[in-house]
């Protein structure tokens, strides 16, 4: 009975919850489950799926459940990028966003596994000493592994694509230009197989531009459907924008419902090494363009309701992709709710609205409520009426309400009778000089059992301080860490294979080492645009 009441309560909360107001979306695979976060356009807060999820994310209908930032607040309408992993203790997330000074900030989040809430362990500026970041730039990140670290991609004020990076040897630093090619919008999507990184941007109203890292450590550029006139190794990150021209007669397909103004591009790779780009078209439909057999082409849309229409043309789309497990999930807003399009192992299933609570915790079989937020039932819910299940729930609720009112009257009478007896006993004790506790010295008032905070502290804890100092190689990390987050003082691999945080080096600069996933071993690939060998 308690489980039924809990279930009815959660369903009621969902029915009255406001619709999602979505800005940017970022998704990642943490080693065992998908996670994502998104910015609420109304409040500017970064909402997130619960970090202790398993197969499908839980996205609470609570605008107040946001990432707790302390130093560098995200600007409204910032782009988001994220990567994550799981160690022997819990799940971690490394997220990237723009602050109000248009600096790229990295926040390292730790999962409270009991609540599913993210704890903020620190925020760090990563774009110091890099070309000025465009205020509306997209952001994209790839986590290459414990040794090779991160690569973060962004656009500057002129639309040039840059990368900043972090490895186990260096702190954050500028890695140089990726592409000088033109762009029509700020969106950036990226993926990698081993160290073969692919970055995609909108190029114009007909094309997308592609940058790929090769074994000579240069970025080779291409575009589709129309190719560049300088093909193969003739178009690189060293090529001037004026020399990057299109062969307008080379296209053998067209991008459907594409105007070059998509707000995001979701880029992933499957087990067949097919690189795919997902976007919301001008008709609000989701489209996939893939590179199979070394050629780009439009992929067939899955049948049924696998990809429901987005709420806006060119809407934000987040992707969770994991090569090893075959995970491929899209997250975007449809019908005012965040939906998950599940294409694991190339098999697209009907999309579902994300649950707002963990329905599997109910004592009754989950099938009874499994579709409560997924789709309208066939017996009238789609027309705005109540389904048979909802009507039955209301009937049960009314019956329980009548019983509850009767129980309240009985409880009130019983408590008044009991209180009369207690009052009489207390009066007798007072007459005998007792203090109400029988005179036993172990009984104390609540106020005498609490510690009073000392001066210069908060709630009895010593104050924490953080200081950031610009250095030639970037920004130093806080010299005083938060003890409750347990940063070790030794650098190197821990027992769980993750990196610890180092103490400042001889030059006084703090070295930061992420606790990252182990590098994945994948075979060497060839690219279709010239079949040049890439990074092994």
Short mmCIF file of C-alpha atoms in Angstrom, two decimals:
data_model
loop_
_atom_site.label_atom_id
_atom_site.label_comp_id
_atom_site.label_asym_id
_atom_site.label_seq_id
_atom_site.Cartn_x
_atom_site.Cartn_y
_atom_site.Cartn_z
CA UNK A 1 0.00 0.00 0.00
CA UNK A 2 2.83 2.40 0.85
CA UNK A 3 4.45 1.70 -2.50
CA UNK A 4 1.18 2.52 -4.30
CA UNK A 5 0.82 5.81 -2.40
CA UNK A 6 4.44 6.74 -3.25
CA UNK A 7 3.86 5.93 -6.90
CA UNK A 8 0.66 8.00 -7.04
CA UNK A 9 2.48 10.90 -5.38
CA UNK A 10 5.30 10.88 -7.94
CA UNK A 11 2.89 10.63 -10.86
CA UNK A 12 0.98 13.65 -9.50
CA UNK A 13 4.21 15.63 -9.20
CA UNK A 14 5.04 14.80 -12.83
CA UNK A 15 1.59 15.86 -14.04
CA UNK A 16 1.94 19.32 -12.48
CA UNK A 17 5.65 19.84 -13.28
CA UNK A 18 6.52 22.69 -15.63
CA UNK A 19 7.88 22.04 -19.07
CA UNK A 20 11.62 22.10 -19.68
CA UNK A 21 13.20 25.32 -20.92
CA UNK A 22 16.34 24.04 -22.56
CA UNK A 23 19.55 25.72 -23.59
CA UNK A 24 22.70 23.75 -24.30
CA UNK A 25 22.90 19.99 -23.58
CA UNK A 26 26.01 17.90 -22.90
CA UNK A 27 26.08 14.12 -22.46
CA UNK A 28 28.75 11.59 -21.58
CA UNK A 29 29.29 7.93 -20.70
CA UNK A 30 30.73 7.52 -17.18
CA UNK A 31 31.91 3.93 -17.64
CA UNK A 32 28.68 2.25 -16.65
CA UNK A 33 25.78 4.57 -17.47
CA UNK A 34 24.79 7.63 -19.52
CA UNK A 35 24.69 11.05 -17.89
CA UNK A 36 23.78 14.48 -19.17
CA UNK A 37 23.29 18.06 -18.07
CA UNK A 38 21.56 21.05 -19.60
CA UNK A 39 21.13 24.74 -18.92
CA UNK A 40 17.69 26.08 -18.04
CA UNK A 41 17.13 29.11 -20.27
CA UNK A 42 14.85 30.70 -17.68
CA UNK A 43 17.05 30.44 -14.59
CA UNK A 44 20.53 29.89 -16.07
CA UNK A 45 21.04 26.95 -13.71
CA UNK A 46 22.76 23.78 -14.94
CA UNK A 47 20.33 20.94 -14.31
CA UNK A 48 21.47 17.34 -14.48
CA UNK A 49 20.40 13.72 -14.49
CA UNK A 50 21.03 11.90 -11.21
CA UNK A 51 24.64 10.75 -11.10
CA UNK A 52 23.90 7.35 -9.52
CA UNK A 53 21.81 6.07 -12.41
CA UNK A 54 22.33 2.81 -14.21
CA UNK A 55 20.81 2.05 -17.60
CA UNK A 56 18.60 5.11 -18.22
CA UNK A 57 19.13 8.56 -16.69
CA UNK A 58 16.72 9.92 -14.09
CA UNK A 59 15.97 13.61 -14.69
CA UNK A 60 14.13 15.12 -11.68
CA UNK A 61 11.44 17.70 -12.43
CA UNK A 62 13.10 20.16 -10.07
CA UNK A 63 14.56 23.41 -11.38
CA UNK A 64 16.36 23.95 -8.08
CA UNK A 65 18.46 20.79 -8.50
CA UNK A 66 21.46 22.34 -10.23
CA UNK A 67 25.24 22.06 -10.21
CA UNK A 68 26.53 24.04 -7.17
CA UNK A 69 29.06 26.53 -8.50
CA UNK A 70 31.16 28.53 -6.06
CA UNK A 71 33.71 30.67 -7.90
CA UNK A 72 33.02 30.99 -11.64
CA UNK A 73 29.31 31.03 -12.37
CA UNK A 74 28.22 29.95 -15.86
CA UNK A 75 26.87 32.70 -18.09
CA UNK A 76 23.36 32.38 -19.40
CA UNK A 77 23.19 30.68 -22.80
CA UNK A 78 26.64 29.18 -22.39
CA UNK A 79 27.61 26.15 -24.39
CA UNK A 80 28.31 22.99 -22.38
CA UNK A 81 30.69 20.08 -22.82
CA UNK A 82 31.39 17.20 -20.48
CA UNK A 83 33.29 13.95 -19.98
CA UNK A 84 33.21 11.49 -17.10
CA UNK A 85 34.34 8.23 -15.58
CA UNK A 86 33.75 5.93 -12.62
CA UNK A 87 36.39 4.77 -10.17
CA UNK A 88 36.29 2.36 -7.23
CA UNK A 89 34.62 5.01 -5.07
CA UNK A 90 32.03 6.81 -7.16
CA UNK A 91 31.31 8.59 -10.47
CA UNK A 92 33.06 11.76 -11.61
CA UNK A 93 32.29 14.41 -14.21
CA UNK A 94 34.49 17.05 -15.76
CA UNK A 95 32.31 19.77 -17.27
CA UNK A 96 33.19 22.84 -19.32
CA UNK A 97 31.31 26.10 -19.74
CA UNK A 98 31.78 29.86 -20.23
CA UNK A 99 31.71 32.23 -17.28
CA UNK A 100 30.56 35.85 -17.43
CA UNK A 101 34.04 36.93 -18.57
CA UNK A 102 33.87 34.48 -21.51
CA UNK A 103 36.61 32.29 -20.09
CA UNK A 104 36.36 28.53 -20.47
CA UNK A 105 35.97 27.01 -17.01
CA UNK A 106 36.41 23.38 -15.98
CA UNK A 107 34.45 22.16 -12.96
CA UNK A 108 35.32 18.78 -11.46
CA UNK A 109 32.24 17.11 -9.98
CA UNK A 110 32.02 14.15 -7.63
CA UNK A 111 28.88 12.04 -7.27
CA UNK A 112 27.18 11.61 -3.92
CA UNK A 113 26.03 8.06 -4.57
CA UNK A 114 23.44 8.14 -1.80
CA UNK A 115 21.51 11.12 -3.18
CA UNK A 116 22.50 11.11 -6.85
CA UNK A 117 23.57 14.76 -6.53
CA UNK A 118 26.79 16.23 -7.87
CA UNK A 119 29.29 17.80 -5.45
CA UNK A 120 31.61 20.48 -6.79
CA UNK A 121 35.26 19.81 -5.91
CA UNK A 122 36.71 22.83 -7.70
CA UNK A 123 36.48 25.19 -10.68
CA UNK A 124 39.45 26.13 -12.86
CA UNK A 125 39.95 28.58 -15.73
CA UNK A 126 41.41 26.64 -18.67
CA UNK A 127 41.58 29.27 -21.42
CA UNK A 128 44.28 31.48 -19.92
CA UNK A 129 46.92 32.57 -22.47
CA UNK A 130 44.76 31.29 -25.34
CA UNK A 131 43.23 33.37 -28.17
CA UNK A 132 40.13 35.23 -27.05
CA UNK A 133 37.09 33.01 -26.79
CA UNK A 134 34.01 34.02 -28.81
CA UNK A 135 31.14 34.89 -26.43
CA UNK A 136 28.76 32.56 -28.28
CA UNK A 137 31.20 29.77 -29.09
CA UNK A 138 30.22 26.16 -28.95
CA UNK A 139 32.32 23.86 -26.79
CA UNK A 140 33.27 20.23 -27.29
CA UNK A 141 35.60 17.92 -25.37
CA UNK A 142 37.16 14.51 -25.86
CA UNK A 143 38.71 12.55 -22.99
CA UNK A 144 41.53 10.55 -24.57
CA UNK A 145 42.57 8.63 -21.45
CA UNK A 146 44.68 8.84 -18.32
CA UNK A 147 47.87 9.70 -20.22
CA UNK A 148 46.67 11.86 -23.11
CA UNK A 149 44.06 13.72 -21.08
CA UNK A 150 41.57 16.21 -22.51
CA UNK A 151 41.20 18.22 -25.69
CA UNK A 152 38.68 21.07 -25.64
CA UNK A 153 37.64 22.82 -28.86
CA UNK A 154 36.29 26.36 -29.21
CA UNK A 155 35.90 29.22 -31.71
CA UNK A 156 37.63 32.58 -31.39
CA UNK A 157 36.23 36.00 -32.31
CA UNK A 158 37.02 35.42 -36.01
CA UNK A 159 35.54 31.93 -36.18
CA UNK A 160 38.90 30.14 -36.14
CA UNK A 161 38.77 26.75 -34.40
CA UNK A 162 41.28 26.26 -31.57
CA UNK A 163 42.14 23.57 -29.07
CA UNK A 164 43.34 23.66 -25.50
CA UNK A 165 44.51 20.51 -23.76
CA UNK A 166 45.55 18.83 -20.58
CA UNK A 167 47.79 15.78 -20.09
CA UNK A 168 49.28 13.92 -17.16
CA UNK A 169 52.51 15.90 -17.66
CA UNK A 170 51.27 19.43 -18.25
CA UNK A 171 48.55 21.65 -16.87
CA UNK A 172 46.01 23.26 -19.17
CA UNK A 173 47.69 24.92 -22.11
CA UNK A 174 46.97 26.18 -25.60
CA UNK A 175 47.50 23.57 -28.34
CA UNK A 176 47.03 25.76 -31.41
CA UNK A 177 44.78 26.26 -34.42
CA UNK A 178 42.65 23.37 -35.66
CA UNK A 179 40.99 25.02 -38.64
CA UNK A 180 40.91 28.41 -40.37
CA UNK A 181 37.96 27.38 -42.51
CA UNK A 182 34.83 29.51 -42.49
CA UNK A 183 31.81 28.75 -40.29
CA UNK A 184 28.14 29.71 -40.45
CA UNK A 185 27.29 28.94 -36.81
CA UNK A 186 29.14 28.38 -33.54
CA UNK A 187 28.24 24.70 -33.00
CA UNK A 188 31.12 22.23 -32.50
CA UNK A 189 30.94 18.44 -32.27
CA UNK A 190 33.79 16.01 -31.75
CA UNK A 191 34.57 12.33 -31.30
CA UNK A 192 37.58 10.04 -31.36
CA UNK A 193 38.63 6.45 -31.92
CA UNK A 194 41.91 5.85 -30.15
CA UNK A 195 43.63 9.19 -30.88
CA UNK A 196 41.93 9.75 -34.24
CA UNK A 197 40.01 12.90 -33.38
CA UNK A 198 37.26 14.25 -35.62
CA UNK A 199 35.78 17.74 -35.16
CA UNK A 200 32.74 18.94 -37.14
CA UNK A 201 31.30 22.46 -37.54
CA UNK A 202 28.60 24.07 -39.71
CA UNK A 203 30.37 25.54 -42.74
CA UNK A 204 27.60 27.21 -44.73
CA UNK A 205 23.97 26.77 -45.78
CA UNK A 206 24.84 23.59 -47.70
CA UNK A 207 27.89 22.04 -46.02
CA UNK A 208 29.64 20.94 -42.85
CA UNK A 209 33.38 21.27 -42.29
CA UNK A 210 35.52 18.44 -40.89
CA UNK A 211 38.91 18.57 -39.15
CA UNK A 212 40.82 15.34 -38.43
CA UNK A 213 44.08 14.76 -36.58
CA UNK A 214 46.69 12.77 -38.52
CA UNK A 215 49.87 10.97 -37.52
CA UNK A 216 51.97 13.97 -38.55
CA UNK A 217 50.16 15.86 -35.76
CA UNK A 218 48.54 18.20 -38.28
CA UNK A 219 44.84 18.67 -38.78
CA UNK A 220 43.58 17.74 -42.25
CA UNK A 221 40.48 19.56 -43.41
CA UNK A 222 37.58 18.50 -45.61
CA UNK A 223 33.90 19.27 -46.11
CA UNK A 224 30.72 17.55 -47.21
CA UNK A 225 28.58 17.20 -49.29
CA UNK A 226 30.71 19.56 -51.39
CA UNK A 227 34.43 18.89 -51.10
CA UNK A 228 37.26 21.41 -50.85
CA UNK A 229 39.24 22.19 -53.99
CA UNK A 230 42.46 21.44 -52.11
CA UNK A 231 42.00 17.81 -51.11
CA UNK A 232 44.10 15.28 -49.21
CA UNK A 233 47.03 16.77 -47.32
CA UNK A 234 46.76 20.12 -49.13
CA UNK A 235 44.13 21.49 -46.74
CA UNK A 236 45.40 21.60 -43.16
CA UNK A 237 45.26 23.80 -40.10
CA UNK A 238 48.13 25.79 -41.67
CA UNK A 239 46.05 26.66 -44.75
CA UNK A 240 44.70 30.20 -44.94
CA UNK A 241 40.94 30.64 -45.00
CA UNK A 242 41.13 32.33 -48.42
CA UNK A 243 42.61 29.15 -49.91
CA UNK A 244 39.88 26.89 -48.57
CA UNK A 245 37.38 26.96 -51.40
CA UNK A 246 34.60 24.55 -52.37
CA UNK A 247 34.27 22.35 -55.42
CA UNK A 248 30.61 23.17 -56.01
CA UNK A 249 30.13 20.39 -58.57
CA UNK A 250 31.34 17.56 -56.33
CA UNK A 251 28.27 16.94 -54.17
CA UNK A 252 26.37 13.67 -54.71
CA UNK A 253 23.79 14.29 -51.93
CA UNK A 254 22.29 17.19 -49.99
CA UNK A 255 21.93 17.73 -46.26
CA UNK A 256 18.19 17.54 -45.49
CA UNK A 257 16.56 20.57 -43.85
CA UNK A 258 19.96 22.19 -43.32
CA UNK A 259 20.54 25.95 -43.35
CA UNK A 260 23.89 26.06 -41.55
CA UNK A 261 22.43 27.52 -38.34
CA UNK A 262 22.11 24.47 -36.10
CA UNK A 263 22.75 25.29 -32.46
CA UNK A 264 24.52 21.97 -31.86
CA UNK A 265 26.08 19.02 -33.65
CA UNK A 266 26.22 15.65 -31.90
CA UNK A 267 29.12 13.56 -33.22
CA UNK A 268 29.78 9.90 -32.37
CA UNK A 269 31.26 6.66 -33.65
CA UNK A 270 29.85 3.13 -33.56
CA UNK A 271 31.44 -0.32 -33.44
CA UNK A 272 31.62 -0.44 -37.22
CA UNK A 273 33.78 2.73 -37.08
CA UNK A 274 31.06 4.75 -38.76
CA UNK A 275 31.32 8.37 -37.70
CA UNK A 276 27.94 10.05 -37.44
CA UNK A 277 26.70 13.62 -37.09
CA UNK A 278 23.21 14.19 -35.65
CA UNK A 279 21.36 17.51 -35.89
CA UNK A 280 17.86 18.99 -35.66
CA UNK A 281 16.82 20.31 -39.06
CA UNK A 282 14.82 23.37 -40.01
CA UNK A 283 11.73 21.12 -39.96
CA UNK A 284 12.55 20.11 -36.33
CA UNK A 285 13.24 16.51 -37.36
CA UNK A 286 16.42 14.72 -36.28
CA UNK A 287 18.83 13.73 -39.06
CA UNK A 288 21.95 11.57 -39.19
CA UNK A 289 24.82 11.92 -41.63
CA UNK A 290 27.41 9.14 -41.50
CA UNK A 291 30.80 8.29 -42.94
CA UNK A 292 30.66 4.63 -44.00
CA UNK A 293 33.10 3.00 -46.41
CA UNK A 294 35.03 6.27 -46.46
CA UNK A 295 32.13 8.30 -47.87
CA UNK A 296 29.73 10.69 -46.19
CA UNK A 297 26.02 10.22 -46.80
CA UNK A 298 22.59 10.74 -45.26
CA UNK A 299 21.46 7.78 -43.13
CA UNK A 300 17.87 6.53 -43.22
CA UNK A 301 15.67 7.80 -40.44
CA UNK A 302 14.41 4.96 -38.23
CA UNK A 303 10.75 4.01 -38.47
CA UNK A 304 8.14 4.81 -35.84
CA UNK A 305 8.68 7.17 -32.94
CA UNK A 306 12.41 6.60 -32.52
CA UNK A 307 13.20 10.25 -33.27
CA UNK A 308 10.26 12.48 -32.30
CA UNK A 309 10.40 16.03 -33.58
CA UNK A 310 12.37 18.54 -31.53
CA UNK A 311 10.55 21.56 -30.14
CA UNK A 312 12.60 24.03 -32.20
CA UNK A 313 14.38 24.13 -35.53
CA UNK A 314 18.12 23.60 -35.07
CA UNK A 315 17.52 22.66 -31.43
CA UNK A 316 20.21 21.53 -29.01
CA UNK A 317 20.95 17.81 -29.18
CA UNK A 318 23.18 15.96 -26.73
CA UNK A 319 24.83 12.62 -27.42
CA UNK A 320 26.09 9.87 -25.11
CA UNK A 321 28.34 7.55 -27.08
CA UNK A 322 30.58 4.71 -25.93
CA UNK A 323 32.46 2.66 -28.49
CA UNK A 324 33.16 -0.34 -26.24
CA UNK A 325 29.57 -0.96 -25.15
CA UNK A 326 27.92 0.19 -28.37
CA UNK A 327 25.98 2.89 -26.50
CA UNK A 328 24.43 5.60 -28.70
CA UNK A 329 21.82 7.84 -27.00
CA UNK A 330 20.40 11.19 -28.11
CA UNK A 331 18.92 13.68 -25.64
CA UNK A 332 16.82 16.68 -26.64
CA UNK A 333 13.54 18.40 -25.83
CA UNK A 334 10.36 17.19 -27.54
CA UNK A 335 6.88 18.15 -26.39
CA UNK A 336 8.36 20.16 -23.55
CA UNK A 337 10.10 17.09 -22.04
CA UNK A 338 13.59 15.68 -22.29
CA UNK A 339 13.48 12.54 -24.42
CA UNK A 340 16.00 9.75 -24.86
CA UNK A 341 16.43 8.23 -28.30
CA UNK A 342 18.17 4.89 -27.77
CA UNK A 343 20.21 3.57 -30.69
CA UNK A 344 22.49 1.16 -28.82
CA UNK A 345 24.31 -1.23 -31.16
CA UNK A 346 22.64 0.36 -34.18
CA UNK A 347 19.11 -0.63 -33.12
CA UNK A 348 16.89 2.45 -32.66
CA UNK A 349 14.01 1.88 -30.25
CA UNK A 350 10.95 4.09 -29.65
CA UNK A 351 12.02 7.24 -27.82
CA UNK A 352 10.97 7.65 -24.19
CA UNK A 353 10.46 10.65 -21.94
CA UNK A 354 12.99 10.49 -19.12
CA UNK A 355 11.58 9.44 -15.77
CA UNK A 356 11.69 11.99 -12.95
CA UNK A 357 12.28 9.38 -10.24
CA UNK A 358 13.51 5.81 -9.98
CA UNK A 359 10.36 3.81 -10.58
CA UNK A 360 12.12 0.49 -9.95
CA UNK A 361 12.19 1.30 -6.21
CA UNK A 362 8.45 0.57 -5.93
CA UNK A 363 7.47 -2.74 -4.35
CA UNK A 364 4.96 -3.50 -7.11
CA UNK A 365 6.19 -4.63 -10.55
CA UNK A 366 7.55 -1.59 -12.46
CA UNK A 367 5.50 -2.46 -15.54
CA UNK A 368 2.49 -0.78 -13.91
CA UNK A 369 4.16 2.63 -14.10
CA UNK A 370 6.88 2.10 -16.68
CA UNK A 371 5.13 4.19 -19.35
CA UNK A 372 3.66 6.85 -17.08
CA UNK A 373 5.79 9.55 -18.71
CA UNK A 374 6.68 7.87 -21.98
CA UNK A 375 3.59 8.07 -24.17
CA UNK A 376 -0.18 8.71 -23.95
CA UNK A 377 -2.33 5.67 -23.30
CA UNK A 378 -4.81 4.60 -26.00
CA UNK A 379 -7.95 5.10 -23.90
CA UNK A 380 -8.28 8.87 -23.95
CA UNK A 381 -5.11 10.37 -22.46
CA UNK A 382 -3.95 11.62 -25.86
CA UNK A 383 -7.12 13.72 -26.18
CA UNK A 384 -6.58 15.41 -22.82
CA UNK A 385 -8.89 13.04 -20.88
CA UNK A 386 -7.89 10.65 -18.14
CA UNK A 387 -6.68 7.17 -18.96
CA UNK A 388 -8.16 4.12 -17.27
CA UNK A 389 -5.08 3.87 -15.04
CA UNK A 390 -5.38 7.50 -13.99
CA UNK A 391 -9.10 7.11 -13.20
CA UNK A 392 -8.36 4.03 -11.12
CA UNK A 393 -5.67 5.94 -9.27
CA UNK A 394 -8.08 8.77 -8.48
CA UNK A 395 -10.67 6.23 -7.19
CA UNK A 396 -8.09 4.70 -4.89
CA UNK A 397 -7.02 8.15 -3.74
CA UNK A 398 -10.58 9.20 -2.83
CA UNK A 399 -11.15 6.01 -0.83
CA UNK A 400 -7.89 6.46 1.01
CA UNK A 401 -8.75 10.08 1.69
CA UNK A 402 -12.04 9.16 3.42
CA UNK A 403 -10.26 6.59 5.56
CA UNK A 404 -7.54 9.09 6.40
CA UNK A 405 -10.05 11.71 7.62
CA UNK A 406 -11.71 9.17 9.92
CA UNK A 407 -8.32 8.13 11.25
CA UNK A 408 -7.40 11.75 11.97
CA UNK A 409 -10.44 12.24 14.25
CA UNK A 410 -9.63 9.06 16.18
CA UNK A 411 -5.95 10.02 16.54
CA UNK A 412 -6.92 13.49 17.80
CA UNK A 413 -9.20 12.03 20.51
CA UNK A 414 -6.55 9.50 21.58
CA UNK A 415 -3.73 12.06 21.81
CA UNK A 416 -5.85 14.51 23.85
CA UNK A 417 -6.67 11.73 26.32
CA UNK A 418 -2.99 10.69 26.60
CA UNK A 419 -1.81 14.30 26.99
CA UNK A 420 -4.18 14.79 29.95
CA UNK A 421 -2.50 11.93 31.79
CA UNK A 422 1.00 13.29 31.03
CA UNK A 423 0.07 16.75 32.29
CA UNK A 424 -1.17 15.30 35.58
CA UNK A 425 2.09 13.36 36.03
CA UNK A 426 4.19 16.45 35.31
CA UNK A 427 2.30 18.47 37.91
CA UNK A 428 2.92 15.80 40.51
CA UNK A 429 6.65 15.74 39.67
CA UNK A 430 6.91 19.53 39.99
CA UNK A 431 5.29 19.41 43.40
CA UNK A 432 8.02 16.97 44.55
CA UNK A 433 10.89 19.22 43.35
CA UNK A 434 11.66 17.13 40.19
CA UNK A 435 12.85 18.66 36.91
CA UNK A 436 10.72 16.49 34.66
CA UNK A 437 13.55 14.09 33.96
CA UNK A 438 13.52 12.35 37.30
CA UNK A 439 16.58 14.35 38.35
CA UNK A 440 18.93 12.22 36.21
CA UNK A 441 21.95 14.38 35.18
CA UNK A 442 22.23 12.67 31.73
CA UNK A 443 19.15 14.56 30.49
CA UNK A 444 20.01 17.99 29.05
CA UNK A 445 18.24 20.65 27.03
CA UNK A 446 18.99 20.48 23.29
CA UNK A 447 20.94 23.78 23.31
CA UNK A 448 23.51 22.47 25.79
CA UNK A 449 24.43 19.58 23.51
CA UNK A 450 25.60 21.65 20.47
CA UNK A 451 29.00 23.17 19.86
CA UNK A 452 29.09 26.92 19.33
CA UNK A 453 31.09 27.92 16.20
CA UNK A 454 34.36 29.68 16.98
CA UNK A 455 35.28 33.08 15.63
CA UNK A 456 36.39 33.12 12.01
CA UNK A 457 34.64 29.88 11.18
CA UNK A 458 31.35 28.73 9.80
CA UNK A 459 29.27 26.04 11.49
CA UNK A 460 32.28 24.96 13.52
CA UNK A 461 34.49 24.32 10.44
CA UNK A 462 37.61 26.32 9.63
CA UNK A 463 37.15 28.61 6.64
CA UNK A 464 38.58 27.48 3.27
CA UNK A 465 40.29 29.79 0.84
CA UNK A 466 41.12 29.55 -2.83
CA UNK A 467 43.53 31.65 -4.83
CA UNK A 468 44.23 31.65 -8.56
CA UNK A 469 47.38 33.12 -10.01
CA UNK A 470 48.16 33.62 -13.71
CA UNK A 471 51.32 31.81 -14.72
CA UNK A 472 53.16 31.48 -18.05
CA UNK A 473 51.65 28.04 -18.62
CA UNK A 474 48.11 28.97 -17.56
CA UNK A 475 46.49 29.23 -14.15
CA UNK A 476 47.70 27.69 -10.94
CA UNK A 477 45.29 25.48 -9.08
CA UNK A 478 44.10 26.30 -5.54
CA UNK A 479 46.91 26.00 -3.02
CA UNK A 480 44.43 25.11 -0.28
CA UNK A 481 42.14 22.26 -1.26
CA UNK A 482 38.88 21.21 0.30
CA UNK A 483 39.71 18.51 2.81
CA UNK A 484 36.26 16.96 2.59
CA UNK A 485 36.90 16.04 -1.04
CA UNK A 486 39.95 14.02 -0.15
CA UNK A 487 42.54 15.14 -2.70
CA UNK A 488 45.70 13.10 -2.06
CA UNK A 489 49.08 14.79 -1.81
CA UNK A 490 50.94 12.31 -4.01
CA UNK A 491 51.02 12.33 -7.82
CA UNK A 492 50.71 9.15 -9.81
CA UNK A 493 48.35 6.27 -10.36
CA UNK A 494 46.14 5.20 -7.47
CA UNK A 495 44.95 1.69 -6.76
CA UNK A 496 41.92 2.25 -8.96
CA UNK A 497 44.11 3.30 -11.90
CA UNK A 498 43.14 6.97 -11.65
CA UNK A 499 45.45 9.95 -11.38
CA UNK A 500 45.94 11.74 -8.09
CA UNK A 501 46.58 15.46 -7.63
CA UNK A 502 50.17 16.63 -7.18
CA UNK A 503 51.60 19.19 -4.81
CA UNK A 504 53.14 22.34 -6.33
CA UNK A 505 56.36 21.76 -8.23
CA UNK A 506 59.65 23.55 -7.82
CA UNK A 507 58.32 26.53 -9.79
CA UNK A 508 55.38 26.86 -7.44
CA UNK A 509 52.85 25.76 -10.03
CA UNK A 510 50.20 23.26 -9.05
CA UNK A 511 50.05 20.21 -11.32
CA UNK A 512 46.55 18.83 -11.81
CA UNK A 513 46.02 15.19 -12.70
CA UNK A 514 42.55 13.95 -13.55
CA UNK A 515 41.15 10.67 -12.35
CA UNK A 516 40.30 9.47 -15.85
CA UNK A 517 39.26 6.38 -17.67
CA UNK A 518 41.91 4.06 -19.01
CA UNK A 519 42.74 4.65 -22.65
CA UNK A 520 40.83 2.49 -25.10
CA UNK A 521 42.71 0.42 -27.64
CA UNK A 522 41.28 0.74 -31.10
CA UNK A 523 42.74 -0.11 -34.50
CA UNK A 524 44.16 2.44 -36.90
CA UNK A 525 41.61 3.99 -39.22
CA UNK A 526 41.74 5.40 -42.72
CA UNK A 527 39.84 8.45 -43.81
CA UNK A 528 37.90 8.53 -47.04
CA UNK A 529 39.17 11.95 -48.05
CA UNK A 530 42.45 10.67 -49.52
CA UNK A 531 42.92 7.50 -47.40
CA UNK A 532 45.73 8.96 -45.34
CA UNK A 533 46.96 6.99 -42.35
CA UNK A 534 45.97 8.50 -39.04
CA UNK A 535 47.23 8.48 -35.50
CA UNK A 536 47.60 4.86 -34.33
#
